[in-house]
Amino acid sequence: MEALTNLKTSPSIEQASSDSQPTVQDLNRLLILQRDLLEKITLNLPLKAVLDGLCLEVEKIVGSCQVFIMILDNRGYLDLLSAPSISEENTELFNRLAPGPNAGSSGTAVFSDQPVFVINTQTDSRWGHYQKLAYTNNIGACWSYPLHESAHKAIGSISIASEFPRSPSTFDARLLESAAHIAGIAISRHVSHTNLQNSEQRLSHIASSIPGVVLQTEFDINNKPFFTYVSEGIKKLCGIESTEARKHFNPVWKRLHIDDRATIKSALQSKQHNDSLWTMECRLRDENGKIKWIHLASTPEWDEQKSLKRINSIVLDITSEKEANARLELAGIAFASTNEGIMVADKNNLIVDVNRAYCEMTGYSREELIGTSPSILSSGRHEANFFHNIEDTIKKQGFWQGELWNRRCNGAIYPQWLNINAVLNNQGELTHYVSVSADVSNIKESEAKLRHMSQHDALTDLPNRQLYKVLLDHAIEHNLEDQHTAVLMIDLDRFKHVNETMGHQAGDQLLIQVARRLRNVIADSHLLARVGGDEFAIIIENCPHQGEAERVAMRIVSALETAVDLDGHNFFTTASIGITLYPQHGFDSETLIKNADAAVHQAKDDGRNNYAFYQPEQTHVIEQWVRLEPELRRALALDQFRVFYQPQIDAVSGKISGVEALLRWQHPTDGLMPPGMFLPIIEEIGLMNQVGDWVLEQACAQAAAWKKAGYPRFRIAVNIAGQQVLNHSLVSTVTDLLSKYDMDPDQLELEIVENIVMKYDDAAQPVLNELRNLGVRLALDDFGTGYSSLSYLKMLPVQKVKIDQSLVRDIPDDPNDEAIAKAIIALSHSLNLSVCAEGVETEEQKAFLRNHNCDQLQGYLISRPIPATELTLWLDQHIVDHP
């Protein structure tokens, strides 16, 4: 007991045991242990591996023991750090040991910072509270030595726990002391290494949090640069990993713009021996080749020989700032140079800035406007609630746009298109108002011009059909109870012939002169409009009676009867006028216009150059016209037209002298239609040339067929409409057909009507002369119905005159018709022209015409118009009767 007490109170190595001093072998073992463990520490092996190895080696040397190391945590408790021979289920008994004077061997050693040698754990008071620990882990004796990281207080302990009570030998004590020293070195190195890693990690985190790249550049003995530190931001900046950048300097250097590399080199030379921060802006290309702008801030370090030792740099990507500055600069340029006026006001709606265009628009200088309210520009045209509505809209939507009137500095009021936007800061608070305005005076004028153009005829500047209808609706709405509103629709007769013969420019001149004449003959209160190509219309408001409208129509007819001078050529145009009255002929504008159009057609049917009031039955004619027009446009392509032939015989001998080709329409539902029902429509819709050429070819082809069949030679007559005569291609068409069907020119006879020649003398005469020179015979059809026949008869290159059936119909009952017929025959013969009488239906008519030397007869008495197959049979029979 005395020896045990001495051990407890004097825990020196010399007192630990009465054994002899360590042998040479023991010292060698101790040196080997120290060498091996220090080597492991030098190799930076994990701390636990080093300490576990230390514990196991000590266990081998001492024998029958367990070695463990405990370390203080940040709360002051001891926990196992290394205990390779203690089972895992028992380790919890060692943890959370509080150091103190009676805290076992380990806790007491740490508390006293002195070695503690407990020979018997069952009897030592320092183990009084840890008997369970001793029993469970079979600890009979325990020797502990404090661990030190440095010269400071103990941080833990290393302990040898013997399986049975015993005292340590001198060597055991020396071994424990050496182990404690080695463990302290390992722990100290680990702590230093960990602290270094933590510092580097903190530095890396700090560098990574900087919006850019942290660089440290040093120079080798050849003064070549290399990176000693590169933060992870280099990857985002230029696509190079930081580890790669530390190994190789050139990949990063070559990303810099070649011009900026030279600038950096020059900066290094010019800033030698200057320790102050220097900055510059450079360009580099990222991994995709995109140019980026960087801000380089560097601080150099110099060695004692004044050589550049190190450069510490921060690189910031300022591409977005550059772009933002460029946008701001561009916005400034736009603000200064845009043609739209820009005004900026503060949240109190006081002007803080305006651009040049705003000053030019308002007439105020910038100095005059700054600090004032935009209300200085108010025109006074708008009511107060107008501006209240603007304010409410901006509050709700953040902007307002619309048109308003403002006042310039000189007092002039002008229209303005205005956009107002509220500007909010990041907190959503109103800071400014930005207004963009444009002077729309020119646009307003253009809109007025466009509106005028959309409602007026460009050629005559008269109201067009759209405006005419609007004005007619207005006249009807304001018509006085005992008055009328008269509508006159005016259609120029044969206007299309002007365009076809003299060109559209001449047609335009004609329309201008017609508009001028119409304006001159109607009252100023009457509305004149051009509602179609050759259609004009008049509104007579508050017309007292039908006679007033009739007098206006007569004045128009009279005004248009005189010739119009078109480039030195006299041209005659007449008008067909349809008249309706509100409310007799319709209660709305569309009905009145439609019925007036129907009356126009009636005026045309009555011989043109006159007027007609609307009659209800005229609507049926128009409706039929509307129904037939689209079908007529398809009739030629669908092979619905037919050519009938009516023979002409010699009045004396009765022999066949010719046949006249006559057009018929085989309508799919209405059957065979006579020409009077569809020819006016064909002429009106511009198909006469196409249909007329078809009839001409059919007649020539049939003449060739009869010739080939061996029938006696006779002429074939074809009616030529006015549009065909005025067509420049008629002569070439006839020439081609004569050649194609091997016809003698004088076998073809073309019949023309006298009014075409009279109206279009200058254009028709050359065509007729060319046809006559070609050898084709010409006949003047419907002779005796016009009023200028005799004067034109001697001028035309015709060989035949055809007496109109209206003069033949009443022979021999009407002496006047007989006298006219005899005069025509005598006059024609005196001019060496043959005469053919149309419409011969009785033997009396035939006898009268033969007795007065008429040359040819044509009519139902001889034959009705019949198809070619039937006429062939007729020819067979007629040749037998008249060999």
PDB file of C-alpha atoms in Angstrom, residues 253 257-267:
ATOM      1  CA  TRP A 253      -3.056  34.543 -71.986  1.00  0.00           C
ATOM      2  CA  HIS A 257      -7.291  40.188 -77.475  1.00  0.00           C
ATOM      3  CA  ILE A 258      -3.932  40.559 -79.229  1.00  0.00           C
ATOM      4  CA  ASP A 259      -4.046  44.353 -78.917  1.00  0.00           C
ATOM      5  CA  ASP A 260      -4.751  44.130 -75.193  1.00  0.00           C
ATOM      6  CA  ARG A 261      -1.836  41.742 -74.579  1.00  0.00           C
ATOM      7  CA  ALA A 262       0.516  44.448 -75.806  1.00  0.00           C
ATOM      8  CA  THR A 263      -1.280  46.977 -73.572  1.00  0.00           C
ATOM      9  CA  ILE A 264      -0.792  44.780 -70.478  1.00  0.00           C
ATOM     10  CA  LYS A 265       2.925  44.272 -71.249  1.00  0.00           C
ATOM     11  CA  SER A 266       3.344  47.997 -71.683  1.00  0.00           C
ATOM     12  CA  ALA A 267       1.532  48.639 -68.386  1.00  0.00           C
TER      13      ALA A 267
END
